[in-house]
Coordinates of C-alpha atoms and ligand atoms in Angstrom, one line a residue:
M29 CA 55.5 139.7 107.3
L30 CA 58.3 142.1 107.8
S31 CA 57.1 144.5 110.5
R32 CA 58.7 147.8 111.0
E33 CA 59.7 146.9 114.5
K34 CA 61.5 143.8 113.2
V35 CA 63.5 145.8 110.6
V36 CA 64.4 148.5 113.2
G37 CA 65.2 145.8 115.8
C38 CA 67.4 144.0 113.3
L39 CA 69.2 147.1 112.3
R40 CA 69.8 148.1 115.8
A41 CA 71.1 144.7 116.7
S42 CA 73.6 144.6 114.0
G43 CA 74.4 148.3 114.2
L44 CA 78.1 147.9 114.9
T45 CA 78.6 145.3 112.1
L46 CA 76.7 147.4 109.6
A47 CA 78.7 150.5 110.7
T48 CA 82.0 148.6 110.2
L49 CA 80.9 147.4 106.8
F50 CA 80.1 151.0 105.9
G51 CA 83.5 152.0 107.3
V52 CA 85.1 149.7 104.7
I53 CA 83.1 151.0 101.8
G54 CA 83.2 154.6 103.1
G55 CA 87.0 154.3 103.4
V56 CA 87.4 153.3 99.8
V57 CA 85.0 156.1 98.6
F58 CA 86.7 158.6 100.9
G59 CA 90.2 157.7 99.6
L60 CA 89.0 157.8 96.0
A61 CA 87.2 161.1 96.5
L62 CA 90.4 162.7 98.0
R63 CA 92.4 161.5 95.1
T64 CA 90.3 163.5 92.7
R65 CA 91.3 166.7 94.6
E66 CA 95.0 166.4 94.0
A67 CA 97.2 164.4 91.7
V68 CA 99.9 163.5 94.2
W69 CA 99.5 163.1 97.9
T70 CA 102.7 163.3 99.9
D71 CA 103.6 160.6 102.5
R72 CA 102.9 163.2 105.2
E73 CA 99.4 164.0 103.9
V74 CA 98.6 160.3 103.7
M75 CA 99.9 159.8 107.2
Y76 CA 97.6 162.6 108.5
V77 CA 94.6 160.9 106.8
A78 CA 95.5 157.4 108.1
Y79 CA 96.3 158.7 111.6
I80 CA 93.1 157.8 113.3
G81 CA 93.2 154.3 111.8
E82 CA 96.8 154.0 113.0
L83 CA 95.7 154.7 116.6
F84 CA 93.0 152.0 116.3
L85 CA 95.5 149.5 115.0
R86 CA 97.9 150.3 117.8
M87 CA 95.2 149.6 120.4
L88 CA 94.4 146.2 118.9
K89 CA 98.1 145.3 118.7
A90 CA 98.6 146.4 122.4
L91 CA 96.0 143.8 123.4
I92 CA 97.6 140.8 121.6
L93 CA 100.4 139.9 123.9
P94 CA 98.6 140.3 127.3
L95 CA 95.6 138.5 125.8
I96 CA 97.1 135.5 124.1
V97 CA 99.7 134.4 126.7
P98 CA 97.3 134.4 129.7
S99 CA 94.5 133.0 127.5
L100 CA 96.6 130.0 126.4
I101 CA 97.9 129.3 129.8
T102 CA 94.4 129.3 131.4
A103 CA 92.8 127.4 128.6
V104 CA 95.4 124.6 128.6
G105 CA 95.6 124.7 132.4
S106 CA 91.9 124.3 132.9
L107 CA 91.6 121.3 130.7
D108 CA 93.0 118.0 131.8
M109 CA 95.9 116.6 130.0
T110 CA 94.1 114.0 127.8
L111 CA 91.5 116.5 126.9
S112 CA 93.9 119.3 125.9
G113 CA 95.8 116.6 123.9
K114 CA 92.6 115.7 122.1
V115 CA 91.5 119.3 121.5
G116 CA 95.0 120.2 120.2
M117 CA 95.2 117.1 117.9
R118 CA 91.8 118.0 116.4
A119 CA 92.9 121.5 115.7
I120 CA 96.2 120.4 114.1
V121 CA 94.4 117.9 111.9
Y122 CA 92.0 120.7 110.8
Y123 CA 94.9 123.2 110.2
M124 CA 96.9 120.7 108.1
G125 CA 93.9 119.5 106.1
T126 CA 92.6 123.0 105.2
T127 CA 96.0 124.4 104.5
V128 CA 96.8 121.6 102.1
S129 CA 93.5 121.9 100.4
A130 CA 94.0 125.7 100.0
V131 CA 97.4 125.1 98.4
A132 CA 95.9 122.4 96.1
L133 CA 93.1 124.7 95.1
G134 CA 95.5 127.5 94.3
I135 CA 97.6 125.3 92.2
V136 CA 94.7 123.9 90.2
L137 CA 93.5 127.5 89.5
V138 CA 96.8 129.0 88.6
V139 CA 97.6 126.1 86.2
T140 CA 94.2 126.3 84.5
I141 CA 93.8 130.1 84.4
H142 CA 97.5 130.6 83.5
P143 CA 97.7 134.3 84.4
G144 CA 101.4 134.7 83.7
V145 CA 102.4 135.5 80.1
A146 CA 106.1 134.8 79.4
G147 CA 108.0 137.9 78.8
Q148 CA 105.5 140.0 80.7
D149 CA 106.7 143.4 81.9
K150 CA 108.4 142.8 85.2
G151 CA 107.8 146.2 86.5
D152 CA 110.4 148.5 87.8
I153 CA 110.1 148.4 91.6
V154 CA 113.5 147.7 93.0
Q155 CA 113.6 146.0 96.3
E156 CA 116.5 144.7 98.1
S157 CA 116.2 140.9 98.5
R158 CA 117.7 139.4 101.5
N159 CA 120.1 136.4 101.1
V160 CA 118.6 133.5 102.9
T161 CA 118.7 129.7 102.4
T162 CA 115.8 127.5 103.0
P163 CA 117.5 125.3 105.6
D164 CA 118.5 128.4 107.6
T165 CA 115.0 129.8 107.5
L166 CA 113.5 126.5 108.7
M167 CA 116.1 126.0 111.4
D168 CA 115.6 129.6 112.6
L169 CA 111.9 128.8 112.9
I170 CA 112.6 125.9 115.3
R171 CA 115.2 128.0 117.1
N172 CA 112.6 130.7 117.7
M173 CA 110.3 128.1 119.2
V174 CA 112.8 127.7 122.1
P175 CA 113.8 131.2 123.1
P176 CA 116.7 131.3 125.6
N177 CA 115.3 134.4 127.3
L178 CA 111.5 134.9 127.7
I179 CA 111.7 138.7 128.3
Q180 CA 113.9 139.1 125.2
A181 CA 111.4 137.0 123.2
T182 CA 108.8 139.7 123.7
V183 CA 110.8 142.1 121.7
Q184 CA 113.3 140.2 119.6
Q185 CA 113.5 137.3 117.1
Y186 CA 116.6 135.3 116.2
R187 CA 117.8 134.8 112.6
T188 CA 120.8 133.5 110.8
A189 CA 122.4 136.0 108.5
L190 CA 124.8 135.2 105.7
I191 CA 127.9 137.3 105.0
Y192 CA 128.6 138.2 101.4
P193 CA 132.1 137.0 100.6
G194 CA 132.8 139.8 98.1
N195 CA 132.8 139.6 94.4
F196 CA 135.4 136.8 94.2
A197 CA 135.5 133.4 95.7
Y198 CA 138.3 133.0 98.3
N199 CA 139.8 130.3 100.5
D200 CA 138.9 130.8 104.1
S201 CA 141.2 128.3 105.9
G202 CA 140.3 125.5 103.7
Q203 CA 136.7 126.5 103.0
I204 CA 135.9 128.0 99.7
R205 CA 133.5 131.0 100.1
N206 CA 131.8 131.3 96.8
P207 CA 129.7 134.5 96.1
N208 CA 127.4 132.5 93.8
D209 CA 126.6 129.8 96.3
T210 CA 124.9 131.1 99.5
Q211 CA 125.5 127.7 101.1
T212 CA 129.2 128.4 101.3
W213 CA 128.9 131.8 102.9
K214 CA 130.0 132.6 106.5
M215 CA 127.1 132.5 108.9
K216 CA 126.3 134.7 111.9
G217 CA 123.4 134.7 114.3
E218 CA 121.7 138.0 115.0
W219 CA 118.7 139.3 117.0
T220 CA 116.2 141.5 115.1
A221 CA 113.4 143.6 116.3
G222 CA 109.9 141.9 116.5
T223 CA 108.1 139.8 119.0
N224 CA 109.0 136.1 118.9
I225 CA 105.4 135.0 119.0
L226 CA 106.1 131.4 118.3
G227 CA 108.4 131.1 121.3
L228 CA 105.9 132.8 123.6
V229 CA 103.0 130.7 122.3
F230 CA 105.0 127.5 122.8
F231 CA 106.0 128.5 126.3
A232 CA 102.5 129.5 127.3
V233 CA 101.3 126.0 126.3
I234 CA 104.0 124.4 128.4
I235 CA 103.2 126.5 131.5
G236 CA 99.5 125.6 131.0
I237 CA 100.4 121.9 131.0
A238 CA 102.6 122.4 134.1
L239 CA 99.8 124.1 136.0
A240 CA 97.3 121.5 135.0
K241 CA 99.6 118.8 136.3
M242 CA 100.1 120.7 139.6
G243 CA 96.3 120.5 140.3
E244 CA 95.3 122.4 143.4
K245 CA 98.6 124.0 143.8
G246 CA 98.4 125.5 140.4
K247 CA 95.0 127.1 140.9
P248 CA 96.1 130.6 142.2
L249 CA 98.3 131.3 139.2
L250 CA 95.6 130.0 136.8
A251 CA 93.1 132.3 138.5
F252 CA 95.5 135.2 138.0
F253 CA 96.0 134.5 134.3
S254 CA 92.3 133.9 133.8
C255 CA 91.6 137.3 135.3
L256 CA 94.2 139.0 133.1
S257 CA 92.8 137.5 129.9
D258 CA 89.3 138.5 130.9
A259 CA 90.5 142.1 131.6
M260 CA 91.9 142.2 128.1
M261 CA 88.6 140.9 126.7
T262 CA 86.8 143.7 128.4
I263 CA 89.1 146.2 126.8
T264 CA 88.6 144.5 123.5
T265 CA 84.9 145.1 123.8
W266 CA 85.6 148.8 124.1
V267 CA 88.1 148.9 121.2
I268 CA 85.7 147.0 118.9
N269 CA 83.3 150.0 119.1
L270 CA 85.9 152.1 117.4
A271 CA 86.2 149.6 114.5
P272 CA 84.0 151.6 112.1
I273 CA 86.0 154.7 112.4
G274 CA 89.4 152.9 112.6
V275 CA 88.7 150.8 109.5
F276 CA 87.4 153.9 107.6
F277 CA 90.6 155.8 108.1
L278 CA 93.0 152.8 107.6
I279 CA 91.4 152.0 104.3
G280 CA 91.0 155.6 103.3
G281 CA 94.7 156.2 103.9
Q282 CA 95.7 153.1 102.0
V283 CA 93.6 154.0 98.9
L284 CA 95.0 157.5 99.0
G285 CA 98.6 156.4 99.3
T286 CA 98.5 153.9 96.4
N287 CA 99.6 155.2 93.1
D288 CA 98.4 154.1 89.6
F289 CA 95.8 151.5 90.4
G290 CA 94.9 151.3 86.8
T291 CA 98.3 150.2 85.3
V292 CA 98.9 147.8 88.2
L293 CA 95.7 146.0 87.8
N294 CA 96.1 145.9 84.0
Q295 CA 99.4 144.2 84.3
L296 CA 98.6 141.9 87.1
G297 CA 94.8 141.7 86.6
W298 CA 94.7 138.0 85.9
Y299 CA 97.0 137.1 88.7
F300 CA 95.0 139.2 91.1
T301 CA 91.8 137.5 89.8
T302 CA 93.3 134.0 90.2
V303 CA 94.2 134.6 93.9
L304 CA 90.8 136.3 94.6
V305 CA 88.8 133.4 93.0
G306 CA 90.9 130.9 95.0
L307 CA 90.4 132.8 98.3
F308 CA 86.7 133.1 97.5
I309 CA 86.2 129.4 96.7
H310 CA 88.2 128.3 99.7
G311 CA 86.5 130.7 102.1
F312 CA 82.9 130.6 100.9
I313 CA 82.6 127.1 99.5
V314 CA 85.3 124.7 100.9
L315 CA 85.4 125.9 104.5
P316 CA 81.6 126.3 105.0
I317 CA 81.1 122.8 103.6
I318 CA 83.7 121.4 106.1
L319 CA 81.9 123.3 108.9
S320 CA 78.5 122.0 108.0
V321 CA 79.7 118.5 107.5
C322 CA 81.5 118.4 110.9
T323 CA 78.8 120.2 112.9
K324 CA 75.8 118.9 110.8
S325 CA 74.3 122.4 110.8
M326 CA 74.0 125.3 108.4
P327 CA 77.2 127.5 108.3
F328 CA 75.6 130.8 107.4
R329 CA 74.7 132.0 110.8
F330 CA 78.1 131.1 112.2
I331 CA 79.9 132.9 109.5
A332 CA 77.6 136.0 109.5
N333 CA 78.2 136.3 113.2
M334 CA 81.9 136.8 112.5
T335 CA 81.4 139.6 110.0
N336 CA 83.0 142.2 112.3
A337 CA 86.2 140.1 112.5
F338 CA 86.4 139.9 108.6
T339 CA 86.0 143.7 108.3
T340 CA 88.6 144.3 110.9
A341 CA 91.0 141.8 109.2
F342 CA 90.4 143.6 105.9
G343 CA 91.0 147.0 107.5
T344 CA 94.1 146.0 109.4
G345 CA 95.6 143.4 107.1
S346 CA 96.7 141.4 110.2
S347 CA 95.0 138.3 111.6
S348 CA 96.9 138.7 114.9
A349 CA 95.7 142.2 115.4
T350 CA 92.2 140.9 114.7
L351 CA 92.5 138.1 117.2
P352 CA 90.9 140.0 120.2
V353 CA 87.9 140.7 118.0
T354 CA 87.8 137.1 116.7
I355 CA 87.9 135.6 120.2
R356 CA 85.2 138.0 121.4
L357 CA 82.8 137.2 118.6
L358 CA 83.3 133.5 118.8
E359 CA 82.6 133.4 122.5
E360 CA 79.7 135.9 122.6
K361 CA 77.9 135.3 119.4
N362 CA 78.8 131.7 118.4
H363 CA 79.0 130.5 122.0
V364 CA 82.2 128.6 121.6
D365 CA 83.6 127.6 125.0
P366 CA 86.4 129.9 126.1
R367 CA 88.6 126.9 127.0
V368 CA 88.5 125.8 123.4
C369 CA 88.4 129.2 121.8
R370 CA 91.4 130.7 123.8
F371 CA 93.4 127.5 123.3
V372 CA 93.0 126.9 119.6
L373 CA 92.6 130.5 118.2
P374 CA 96.1 131.9 119.3
I375 CA 97.6 128.8 117.9
G376 CA 95.5 129.1 114.7
A377 CA 96.5 132.7 114.3
T378 CA 100.1 131.7 114.5
I379 CA 100.3 128.6 112.3
N380 CA 97.1 128.3 110.3
M381 CA 97.0 130.7 107.3
D382 CA 95.0 129.2 104.5
G383 CA 94.8 132.4 102.5
T384 CA 98.6 132.9 102.8
A385 CA 99.3 129.4 101.7
L386 CA 97.1 129.6 98.7
Y387 CA 98.6 132.9 97.8
E388 CA 102.2 131.8 98.1
A389 CA 101.5 128.8 95.8
V390 CA 99.7 130.9 93.2
A391 CA 102.4 133.6 93.3
A392 CA 105.3 131.1 92.8
I393 CA 103.7 129.4 89.9
F394 CA 102.7 132.8 88.4
I395 CA 106.3 134.0 88.6
A396 CA 107.4 130.7 86.9
Q397 CA 104.9 131.4 84.1
V398 CA 106.2 135.0 83.7
N399 CA 109.7 133.5 83.3
G400 CA 108.5 131.1 80.7
M401 CA 109.5 128.2 82.9
D402 CA 107.7 124.8 82.5
L403 CA 107.2 123.2 85.9
S404 CA 107.4 119.5 86.3
M405 CA 105.0 117.6 88.7
G406 CA 107.9 117.3 91.1
Q407 CA 108.5 121.0 91.1
I408 CA 104.8 121.7 91.7
L409 CA 104.9 119.3 94.6
A410 CA 108.0 121.1 96.0
I411 CA 106.2 124.4 95.7
S412 CA 103.1 123.0 97.6
I413 CA 105.3 121.7 100.4
T414 CA 107.3 125.0 100.8
A415 CA 104.1 127.1 100.5
T416 CA 102.5 125.1 103.3
A417 CA 105.7 125.3 105.4
A418 CA 105.9 129.1 104.7
S419 CA 102.3 129.7 105.9
I420 CA 102.9 127.6 109.0
G421 CA 106.2 129.3 109.8
A422 CA 105.5 132.9 108.8
A423 CA 105.0 134.1 112.4
G424 CA 108.3 132.5 113.4
I425 CA 110.4 134.0 110.6
P426 CA 111.7 137.6 111.0
Q427 CA 110.5 139.9 108.2
A428 CA 108.3 137.0 107.0
G429 CA 106.5 138.7 104.1
L430 CA 109.4 138.6 101.6
V431 CA 111.5 135.9 103.1
T432 CA 108.8 133.2 102.9
M433 CA 108.1 134.1 99.2
V434 CA 111.8 134.0 98.4
M435 CA 112.0 130.6 100.1
V436 CA 109.2 129.2 97.9
L437 CA 110.8 130.6 94.7
E438 CA 114.2 129.2 95.7
T439 CA 112.9 125.6 95.8
V440 CA 112.4 125.6 92.1
G441 CA 115.3 127.8 91.2
L442 CA 113.4 131.0 90.4
P443 CA 115.2 134.3 90.8
P444 CA 114.4 135.7 94.2
E445 CA 114.3 139.3 92.8
D446 CA 111.2 138.4 90.9
V447 CA 109.0 138.8 94.0
T448 CA 109.0 142.4 93.0
I449 CA 106.7 141.5 90.1
I450 CA 103.8 140.9 92.5
L451 CA 104.6 143.5 95.1
A452 CA 102.4 146.1 93.5
V453 CA 99.1 144.3 94.4
D454 CA 100.4 142.6 97.5
W455 CA 98.9 145.1 100.0
L456 CA 95.4 144.6 98.6
L457 CA 95.7 140.8 98.3
D458 CA 97.1 140.8 101.8
R459 CA 93.8 142.2 103.1
F460 CA 91.8 139.6 101.4
R461 CA 93.9 136.7 102.4
T462 CA 94.0 138.0 106.0
A463 CA 90.2 137.9 106.1
I464 CA 90.3 134.2 104.8
N465 CA 93.0 133.4 107.4
V466 CA 90.6 134.7 110.1
L467 CA 87.7 132.8 108.7
G468 CA 89.7 129.6 108.6
D469 CA 90.8 130.1 112.3
S470 CA 87.2 130.8 113.4
I471 CA 85.7 127.8 111.6
G472 CA 88.4 125.7 113.0
A473 CA 87.5 126.8 116.6
G474 CA 83.8 126.1 115.8
I475 CA 84.5 122.6 114.6
V476 CA 86.9 121.7 117.4
Y477 CA 84.4 123.0 119.9
H478 CA 81.6 121.0 118.4
L479 CA 83.7 117.8 118.3
S480 CA 84.8 118.3 121.9
K481 CA 81.5 119.4 123.4
D482 CA 80.6 116.1 125.1
E483 CA 84.0 115.7 126.7
L484 CA 84.0 119.3 128.0
D485 CA 80.6 118.7 129.5
D486 CA 81.8 115.4 131.1
M487 CA 84.7 117.2 132.6
E488 CA 82.5 119.8 134.2
K489 CA 80.3 117.1 135.7
I490 CA 83.1 115.0 137.2
G491 CA 85.7 117.4 138.7
G492 CA 84.3 120.8 138.3
K493 CA 87.7 121.5 136.8
G494 CA 86.1 123.7 134.2
E495 CA 86.3 126.8 136.3
G496 CA 89.0 129.3 135.5
F497 CA 87.2 131.4 132.9
E498 CA 84.6 133.8 134.0
T499 CA 83.5 135.2 130.7
V500 CA 82.8 138.9 131.1
P501 CA 79.1 139.4 130.9
L502 CA 78.0 141.9 128.3
T503 CA 76.4 145.2 129.4
E504 CA 73.0 146.0 128.0
V505 CA 74.4 148.2 125.3
E506 CA 77.0 145.8 124.2
E507 CA 74.4 143.0 124.2
R508 CA 72.5 145.0 121.6
N509 CA 75.6 145.6 119.6
F510 CA 76.5 142.0 119.5
K511 CA 73.2 140.4 118.8
Ligands
7O9_630 C1 97.7 137.8 108.2 F1 98.1 135.5 117.7 C2 99.3 135.7 118.1 F2 99.3 136.7 119.0 F3 99.8 134.6 118.6 C3 100.2 136.1 116.9 C4 100.9 137.3 117.0 C5 101.7 137.6 115.9 C6 100.1 135.3 115.8 C7 100.9 135.7 114.7 C8 101.7 136.8 114.7 C9 102.5 137.2 113.6 O1 103.5 137.9 113.7 N1 102.2 136.7 112.4 C10 102.7 137.0 111.2 C11 102.0 136.7 110.1 C12 104.0 137.5 111.0 C13 104.5 137.7 109.7 C14 103.8 137.4 108.6 C15 102.5 136.9 108.8 C16 101.6 136.5 107.6 O2 100.5 137.4 107.5 C17 99.5 137.2 106.6 C18 100.0 137.3 105.2 O3 100.8 138.2 105.0 O4 99.6 136.6 104.4 C19 98.4 138.1 106.9 N2 98.7 139.5 106.8 O5 97.0 136.8 108.3 O6 98.0 138.6 109.2

């Protein structure tokens, strides 16, 4: 029997989640309603509407750096070496496996649905494409893992830039600089604005290992970082309460600022559907099955508990901005040990992007179809490998969005300008793939925790080395919100 109290109790318990869901739907309705009032909304008007959402996004982003660096240090530092090695290995195996399966799924779908019709209208958006070569991009990625200056790494990333030789080839003391071959161009290194997150993550793990090795002597610094990350988690709890309003205005502003939905979806409808179907199958069939097989339990509760993270991901279009929310929900609602959660999630947010990988593979093959190009098995394999690499490396590549796509196109000789074909629906697909990225990271943390549970328990029994994290207890009101 469904008693009244039960219904009321349930509604109250999931109040925040429901409110955020309404925020998403309300934002769409709000945006559409405003559009009926006026044909063209200026950038400025759109900015006014999105303003509140922008503030919410800034708050989340402010938390990322002071949350992930101390979290990683403490998590790695409070596990012993063999255990962090094992936990890390499990996470990496999961990341590789799910990313590869997402790419494979995307390829099967795009080849069977065949959304690209040769000679299709390529649209008229003109976007400057940057000149990059795949080896430079991959080498910059590794370079960014080893930042020469940590303070600089919080604000700048390194990249190799190529200098256009001019319209004619010329001889530069014995080297031919050919404008048609980027490999012959002069190179220069430059620093660009943007946090070098890969370098910081890598360094945080190294400090964690060092502190673990130092034993007793490392304890004070560990306690400091642990305290810092807990303070950030406390702030996160406050910020999460703003999610319904923030998401409402973020989405409202986006809907308001997007012109001609109709024509865009008409032209790219099948492509859009292919990506969406792929994301759906991966997120709601493949990943849940992996979760239930690994943990031998039903995945529904686990996934439902993460709803707020998905709505935040959808609202912000950024899995790193959602990270504080994801960590909070995993620890409080799904009871994942903070040592695992705060170790694997920041790494997952950096290198594990199933949605992005699937999307890049589908997009590249779609563009090939539009160009009437028949791809060989070898070329499809090349696309899978670069799409996987692009999703792993995105966070380490300056201005990743376009660059990674260009890199995938380049491997099979497709014109890099053609990324503009898919740009029109990119912002919307981005939100969906971000939600799947967050889902993939969360399920990964759940699985790694389940597999490592016994070892974590043993560790506590033997050395009591499990201390370090004091998860902030929920206040009564929060408790209600989170249940
Ligand atoms: C999507 F978690 C942190 F703090 F370690 C972290 C911080 C920043 C992790 C990653 C980043 C980061 O900058 N990531 C990044 C991701 C940078 C550029 C591009 C992307 C890809 O983003 C996804 C996509 O476009 O498909 C998606 N929007 O998951 O956020």
